[in-house]
Amino acid sequence: MRVTPRHLLPALLLCSPALVHAQVGESGDFWIVHQQGESKNHEVFVADGDPLHVVRRANGVAAVDVLRVYEGDFKPVMTIYSAEMDCAANRVRILKASDLEWNMTTLTPVKVSAAWQTAPETWLAQGRDFFCKPDERTNKGMKPLGRMGAIAMVDQVRRSFMAVQREESWAPVMKMIDDAFERMPQN
């Protein structure tokens, strides 16, 4: 049997310091908080809404992880961001980040600024809103993946990339059909 990255993912996720709660039998309540990218280069940002996995700190600050899962072959499998969300001050900061490489055993630190941000990138603002305004999640376009283990979540996100690829492959064909209908003589 050939060992693929998918076979090694469970072992890595169980050993990852950022996903320490991803033990066998334990699950999270995962949500897609933001999506970006283009054909064969999509990125999905996932947060765990399970209150047991959110660390509450002084002054109402919450320590959470946001996972950035990549589709492209020339990127890591995912980047794991450890962030703090300050809901009262409407700000966020990234404490540390690590790339999970394709060999599924290497976590490479990513250089980030630990300064508080009041105007963060869209994905980080969506992550802040996910934790600070839970009643508005669906209104802000966040999609529940459901309650599952971290391994199943990564597998589900990877399958969603394949579905998006199928839709994108049909887009040019549909555009040609629409253009042909527009060129047809009208009665």
PDB file of C-alpha atoms in Angstrom:
ATOM      1  CA  MET A   1       0.000   0.000   0.000  1.00  0.00           C
ATOM      2  CA  ARG A   2       1.278   3.447  -0.921  1.00  0.00           C
ATOM      3  CA  VAL A   3       1.240   5.961   1.941  1.00  0.00           C
ATOM      4  CA  THR A   4      -0.372   9.217   0.865  1.00  0.00           C
ATOM      5  CA  PRO A   5      -0.679  12.502   2.749  1.00  0.00           C
ATOM      6  CA  ARG A   6      -4.297  11.624   3.518  1.00  0.00           C
ATOM      7  CA  HIS A   7      -3.146   8.497   5.400  1.00  0.00           C
ATOM      8  CA  LEU A   8      -0.750  10.556   7.520  1.00  0.00           C
ATOM      9  CA  LEU A   9      -3.189  13.409   8.297  1.00  0.00           C
ATOM     10  CA  PRO A  10      -4.803  11.733  11.339  1.00  0.00           C
ATOM     11  CA  ALA A  11      -1.454  11.218  13.046  1.00  0.00           C
ATOM     12  CA  LEU A  12      -0.358  14.757  12.366  1.00  0.00           C
ATOM     13  CA  LEU A  13      -3.579  16.357  13.519  1.00  0.00           C
ATOM     14  CA  LEU A  14      -3.444  14.402  16.743  1.00  0.00           C
ATOM     15  CA  CYS A  15       0.099  15.658  17.365  1.00  0.00           C
ATOM     16  CA  SER A  16      -0.410  19.262  16.262  1.00  0.00           C
ATOM     17  CA  PRO A  17      -0.128  21.742  19.136  1.00  0.00           C
ATOM     18  CA  ALA A  18      -2.741  24.008  17.545  1.00  0.00           C
ATOM     19  CA  LEU A  19      -5.254  21.188  17.266  1.00  0.00           C
ATOM     20  CA  VAL A  20      -4.688  19.640  20.655  1.00  0.00           C
ATOM     21  CA  HIS A  21      -8.453  19.261  21.089  1.00  0.00           C
ATOM     22  CA  ALA A  22      -8.650  17.056  17.968  1.00  0.00           C
ATOM     23  CA  GLN A  23      -8.333  13.817  19.896  1.00  0.00           C
ATOM     24  CA  VAL A  24     -10.019  10.588  18.909  1.00  0.00           C
ATOM     25  CA  GLY A  25     -13.717  10.809  19.698  1.00  0.00           C
ATOM     26  CA  GLU A  26     -13.661  14.546  20.380  1.00  0.00           C
ATOM     27  CA  SER A  27     -15.254  16.803  17.844  1.00  0.00           C
ATOM     28  CA  GLY A  28     -15.709  20.460  17.099  1.00  0.00           C
ATOM     29  CA  ASP A  29     -18.507  22.539  15.661  1.00  0.00           C
ATOM     30  CA  PHE A  30     -16.785  23.719  12.475  1.00  0.00           C
ATOM     31  CA  TRP A  31     -17.901  26.645  10.327  1.00  0.00           C
ATOM     32  CA  ILE A  32     -16.556  28.137   7.122  1.00  0.00           C
ATOM     33  CA  VAL A  33     -16.057  31.801   8.008  1.00  0.00           C
ATOM     34  CA  HIS A  34     -14.527  32.976   4.720  1.00  0.00           C
ATOM     35  CA  GLN A  35     -13.584  31.707   1.249  1.00  0.00           C
ATOM     36  CA  GLN A  36     -11.295  33.262  -1.331  1.00  0.00           C
ATOM     37  CA  GLY A  37      -9.208  32.412  -4.345  1.00  0.00           C
ATOM     38  CA  GLU A  38      -9.645  31.413  -7.934  1.00  0.00           C
ATOM     39  CA  SER A  39      -9.667  28.267 -10.019  1.00  0.00           C
ATOM     40  CA  LYS A  40      -7.456  25.541  -8.504  1.00  0.00           C
ATOM     41  CA  ASN A  41      -6.136  28.014  -5.939  1.00  0.00           C
ATOM     42  CA  HIS A  42      -8.985  28.376  -3.419  1.00  0.00           C
ATOM     43  CA  GLU A  43      -8.628  28.944   0.295  1.00  0.00           C
ATOM     44  CA  VAL A  44     -11.211  28.213   2.974  1.00  0.00           C
ATOM     45  CA  PHE A  45     -11.020  29.637   6.495  1.00  0.00           C
ATOM     46  CA  VAL A  46     -12.578  27.456   9.178  1.00  0.00           C
ATOM     47  CA  ALA A  47     -13.325  28.219  12.836  1.00  0.00           C
ATOM     48  CA  ASP A  48     -14.475  25.911  15.616  1.00  0.00           C
ATOM     49  CA  GLY A  49     -17.617  27.243  17.301  1.00  0.00           C
ATOM     50  CA  ASP A  50     -17.597  24.722  20.151  1.00  0.00           C
ATOM     51  CA  PRO A  51     -17.471  26.812  23.360  1.00  0.00           C
ATOM     52  CA  LEU A  52     -15.298  24.141  25.006  1.00  0.00           C
ATOM     53  CA  HIS A  53     -12.522  24.917  22.488  1.00  0.00           C
ATOM     54  CA  VAL A  54     -12.481  28.672  23.102  1.00  0.00           C
ATOM     55  CA  VAL A  55     -10.092  29.829  25.813  1.00  0.00           C
ATOM     56  CA  ARG A  56     -11.481  32.816  27.718  1.00  0.00           C
ATOM     57  CA  ARG A  57      -8.888  35.288  28.943  1.00  0.00           C
ATOM     58  CA  ALA A  58      -9.028  38.475  31.031  1.00  0.00           C
ATOM     59  CA  ASN A  59     -11.100  41.450  29.852  1.00  0.00           C
ATOM     60  CA  GLY A  60     -13.354  39.335  27.613  1.00  0.00           C
ATOM     61  CA  VAL A  61     -10.600  38.301  25.193  1.00  0.00           C
ATOM     62  CA  ALA A  62     -11.053  34.875  23.562  1.00  0.00           C
ATOM     63  CA  ALA A  63      -8.144  32.755  22.311  1.00  0.00           C
ATOM     64  CA  VAL A  64      -9.112  30.689  19.257  1.00  0.00           C
ATOM     65  CA  ASP A  65      -7.669  28.900  16.243  1.00  0.00           C
ATOM     66  CA  VAL A  66      -8.615  29.731  12.657  1.00  0.00           C
ATOM     67  CA  LEU A  67      -7.564  27.212  10.014  1.00  0.00           C
ATOM     68  CA  ARG A  68      -6.754  28.256   6.449  1.00  0.00           C
ATOM     69  CA  VAL A  69      -7.106  25.187   4.227  1.00  0.00           C
ATOM     70  CA  TYR A  70      -5.483  25.449   0.787  1.00  0.00           C
ATOM     71  CA  GLU A  71      -6.419  23.838  -2.500  1.00  0.00           C
ATOM     72  CA  GLY A  72      -3.251  24.513  -4.504  1.00  0.00           C
ATOM     73  CA  ASP A  73      -0.429  22.005  -4.823  1.00  0.00           C
ATOM     74  CA  PHE A  74       2.290  24.603  -4.334  1.00  0.00           C
ATOM     75  CA  LYS A  75       1.092  25.682  -0.895  1.00  0.00           C
ATOM     76  CA  PRO A  76       1.021  23.934   2.462  1.00  0.00           C
ATOM     77  CA  VAL A  77      -2.000  21.798   3.352  1.00  0.00           C
ATOM     78  CA  MET A  78      -3.141  24.485   5.785  1.00  0.00           C
ATOM     79  CA  THR A  79      -2.032  27.357   7.957  1.00  0.00           C
ATOM     80  CA  ILE A  80      -3.054  27.256  11.597  1.00  0.00           C
ATOM     81  CA  TYR A  81      -3.536  30.706  13.139  1.00  0.00           C
ATOM     82  CA  SER A  82      -3.699  31.119  16.916  1.00  0.00           C
ATOM     83  CA  ALA A  83      -5.555  34.374  17.441  1.00  0.00           C
ATOM     84  CA  GLU A  84      -7.092  36.494  20.159  1.00  0.00           C
ATOM     85  CA  MET A  85     -10.440  38.183  19.630  1.00  0.00           C
ATOM     86  CA  ASP A  86     -11.317  41.240  21.735  1.00  0.00           C
ATOM     87  CA  CYS A  87     -15.030  41.698  21.144  1.00  0.00           C
ATOM     88  CA  ALA A  88     -15.446  44.751  23.383  1.00  0.00           C
ATOM     89  CA  ALA A  89     -12.759  46.732  21.522  1.00  0.00           C
ATOM     90  CA  ASN A  90     -13.636  45.189  18.105  1.00  0.00           C
ATOM     91  CA  ARG A  91     -10.053  44.136  17.450  1.00  0.00           C
ATOM     92  CA  VAL A  92      -8.077  40.984  16.782  1.00  0.00           C
ATOM     93  CA  ARG A  93      -4.481  39.818  16.759  1.00  0.00           C
ATOM     94  CA  ILE A  94      -2.609  36.771  15.571  1.00  0.00           C
ATOM     95  CA  LEU A  95      -0.317  35.403  18.251  1.00  0.00           C
ATOM     96  CA  LYS A  96       1.348  32.781  16.062  1.00  0.00           C
ATOM     97  CA  ALA A  97       0.847  30.824  12.868  1.00  0.00           C
ATOM     98  CA  SER A  98       2.235  27.592  11.450  1.00  0.00           C
ATOM     99  CA  ASP A  99       2.070  26.005   8.004  1.00  0.00           C
ATOM    100  CA  LEU A 100       1.313  22.305   7.863  1.00  0.00           C
ATOM    101  CA  GLU A 101       3.490  21.019   5.025  1.00  0.00           C
ATOM    102  CA  TRP A 102       2.579  18.256   2.554  1.00  0.00           C
ATOM    103  CA  ASN A 103       4.845  15.726   4.257  1.00  0.00           C
ATOM    104  CA  MET A 104       2.264  15.926   7.061  1.00  0.00           C
ATOM    105  CA  THR A 105       4.924  15.950   9.769  1.00  0.00           C
ATOM    106  CA  THR A 106       6.359  19.437   9.489  1.00  0.00           C
ATOM    107  CA  LEU A 107       4.886  22.530  11.074  1.00  0.00           C
ATOM    108  CA  THR A 108       6.756  25.558   9.763  1.00  0.00           C
ATOM    109  CA  PRO A 109       6.350  28.797  11.719  1.00  0.00           C
ATOM    110  CA  VAL A 110       4.930  31.712   9.732  1.00  0.00           C
ATOM    111  CA  LYS A 111       6.019  35.238  10.559  1.00  0.00           C
ATOM    112  CA  VAL A 112       3.055  37.307  11.759  1.00  0.00           C
ATOM    113  CA  SER A 113       2.594  40.531  13.649  1.00  0.00           C
ATOM    114  CA  ALA A 114       1.155  40.084  17.135  1.00  0.00           C
ATOM    115  CA  ALA A 115      -0.098  43.677  17.213  1.00  0.00           C
ATOM    116  CA  TRP A 116      -3.792  44.333  17.760  1.00  0.00           C
ATOM    117  CA  GLN A 117      -5.587  45.078  14.490  1.00  0.00           C
ATOM    118  CA  THR A 118      -8.723  47.187  14.264  1.00  0.00           C
ATOM    119  CA  ALA A 119      -8.937  46.913  10.453  1.00  0.00           C
ATOM    120  CA  PRO A 120      -7.796  43.327   9.736  1.00  0.00           C
ATOM    121  CA  GLU A 121      -7.951  41.405   6.466  1.00  0.00           C
ATOM    122  CA  THR A 122     -11.434  40.178   5.522  1.00  0.00           C
ATOM    123  CA  TRP A 123     -10.876  36.597   6.682  1.00  0.00           C
ATOM    124  CA  LEU A 124      -9.636  37.729  10.074  1.00  0.00           C
ATOM    125  CA  ALA A 125     -12.505  40.208  10.486  1.00  0.00           C
ATOM    126  CA  GLN A 126     -14.932  37.389   9.612  1.00  0.00           C
ATOM    127  CA  GLY A 127     -13.221  35.195  12.214  1.00  0.00           C
ATOM    128  CA  ARG A 128     -13.630  37.931  14.812  1.00  0.00           C
ATOM    129  CA  ASP A 129     -17.293  38.373  13.898  1.00  0.00           C
ATOM    130  CA  PHE A 130     -17.802  34.604  14.097  1.00  0.00           C
ATOM    131  CA  PHE A 131     -16.818  34.599  17.769  1.00  0.00           C
ATOM    132  CA  CYS A 132     -18.061  38.054  18.761  1.00  0.00           C
ATOM    133  CA  LYS A 133     -21.435  38.024  16.978  1.00  0.00           C
ATOM    134  CA  PRO A 134     -22.582  34.384  16.940  1.00  0.00           C
ATOM    135  CA  ASP A 135     -26.215  35.322  16.200  1.00  0.00           C
ATOM    136  CA  GLU A 136     -25.161  36.906  12.888  1.00  0.00           C
ATOM    137  CA  ARG A 137     -23.154  33.978  11.500  1.00  0.00           C
ATOM    138  CA  THR A 138     -25.567  32.924   8.764  1.00  0.00           C
ATOM    139  CA  ASN A 139     -26.397  36.548   7.854  1.00  0.00           C
ATOM    140  CA  LYS A 140     -22.692  37.151   7.212  1.00  0.00           C
ATOM    141  CA  GLY A 141     -22.454  34.182   4.820  1.00  0.00           C
ATOM    142  CA  MET A 142     -20.769  31.774   7.225  1.00  0.00           C
ATOM    143  CA  LYS A 143     -21.615  28.133   6.545  1.00  0.00           C
ATOM    144  CA  PRO A 144     -21.806  25.372   9.132  1.00  0.00           C
ATOM    145  CA  LEU A 145     -19.852  22.239   8.289  1.00  0.00           C
ATOM    146  CA  GLY A 146     -21.291  20.476  11.314  1.00  0.00           C
ATOM    147  CA  ARG A 147     -20.065  18.688  14.373  1.00  0.00           C
ATOM    148  CA  MET A 148     -17.172  16.395  13.488  1.00  0.00           C
ATOM    149  CA  GLY A 149     -13.572  15.633  14.242  1.00  0.00           C
ATOM    150  CA  ALA A 150     -10.827  17.846  12.838  1.00  0.00           C
ATOM    151  CA  ILE A 151      -9.747  15.102  10.436  1.00  0.00           C
ATOM    152  CA  ALA A 152     -13.245  14.809   8.978  1.00  0.00           C
ATOM    153  CA  MET A 153     -13.443  18.609   8.680  1.00  0.00           C
ATOM    154  CA  VAL A 154     -10.269  18.788   6.589  1.00  0.00           C
ATOM    155  CA  ASP A 155     -11.525  15.927   4.424  1.00  0.00           C
ATOM    156  CA  GLN A 156     -14.875  17.682   3.883  1.00  0.00           C
ATOM    157  CA  VAL A 157     -13.192  20.968   2.910  1.00  0.00           C
ATOM    158  CA  ARG A 158     -10.935  19.134   0.445  1.00  0.00           C
ATOM    159  CA  ARG A 159     -14.026  17.494  -1.124  1.00  0.00           C
ATOM    160  CA  SER A 160     -15.657  20.927  -1.446  1.00  0.00           C
ATOM    161  CA  PHE A 161     -12.666  22.037  -3.544  1.00  0.00           C
ATOM    162  CA  MET A 162     -13.429  19.243  -6.012  1.00  0.00           C
ATOM    163  CA  ALA A 163     -17.082  20.346  -6.232  1.00  0.00           C
ATOM    164  CA  VAL A 164     -16.015  23.944  -6.904  1.00  0.00           C
ATOM    165  CA  GLN A 165     -13.626  22.728  -9.624  1.00  0.00           C
ATOM    166  CA  ARG A 166     -16.497  20.906 -11.359  1.00  0.00           C
ATOM    167  CA  GLU A 167     -18.666  24.044 -11.246  1.00  0.00           C
ATOM    168  CA  GLU A 168     -15.840  26.205 -12.565  1.00  0.00           C
ATOM    169  CA  SER A 169     -15.117  23.794 -15.401  1.00  0.00           C
ATOM    170  CA  TRP A 170     -18.713  24.158 -16.609  1.00  0.00           C
ATOM    171  CA  ALA A 171     -18.709  27.974 -16.379  1.00  0.00           C
ATOM    172  CA  PRO A 172     -17.060  28.568 -19.822  1.00  0.00           C
ATOM    173  CA  VAL A 173     -19.461  26.114 -21.476  1.00  0.00           C
ATOM    174  CA  MET A 174     -22.465  27.811 -19.904  1.00  0.00           C
ATOM    175  CA  LYS A 175     -21.142  31.216 -20.974  1.00  0.00           C
ATOM    176  CA  MET A 176     -20.832  29.994 -24.587  1.00  0.00           C
ATOM    177  CA  ILE A 177     -24.431  28.726 -24.479  1.00  0.00           C
ATOM    178  CA  ASP A 178     -25.676  32.022 -23.008  1.00  0.00           C
ATOM    179  CA  ASP A 179     -23.763  33.976 -25.664  1.00  0.00           C
ATOM    180  CA  ALA A 180     -25.262  31.800 -28.409  1.00  0.00           C
ATOM    181  CA  PHE A 181     -28.776  32.458 -27.120  1.00  0.00           C
ATOM    182  CA  GLU A 182     -28.110  36.191 -27.028  1.00  0.00           C
ATOM    183  CA  ARG A 183     -26.982  36.124 -30.688  1.00  0.00           C
ATOM    184  CA  MET A 184     -30.111  34.286 -31.829  1.00  0.00           C
ATOM    185  CA  PRO A 185     -32.653  36.427 -33.672  1.00  0.00           C
ATOM    186  CA  GLN A 186     -35.528  37.555 -31.503  1.00  0.00           C
ATOM    187  CA  ASN A 187     -39.133  37.344 -32.771  1.00  0.00           C
TER     188      ASN A 187
END
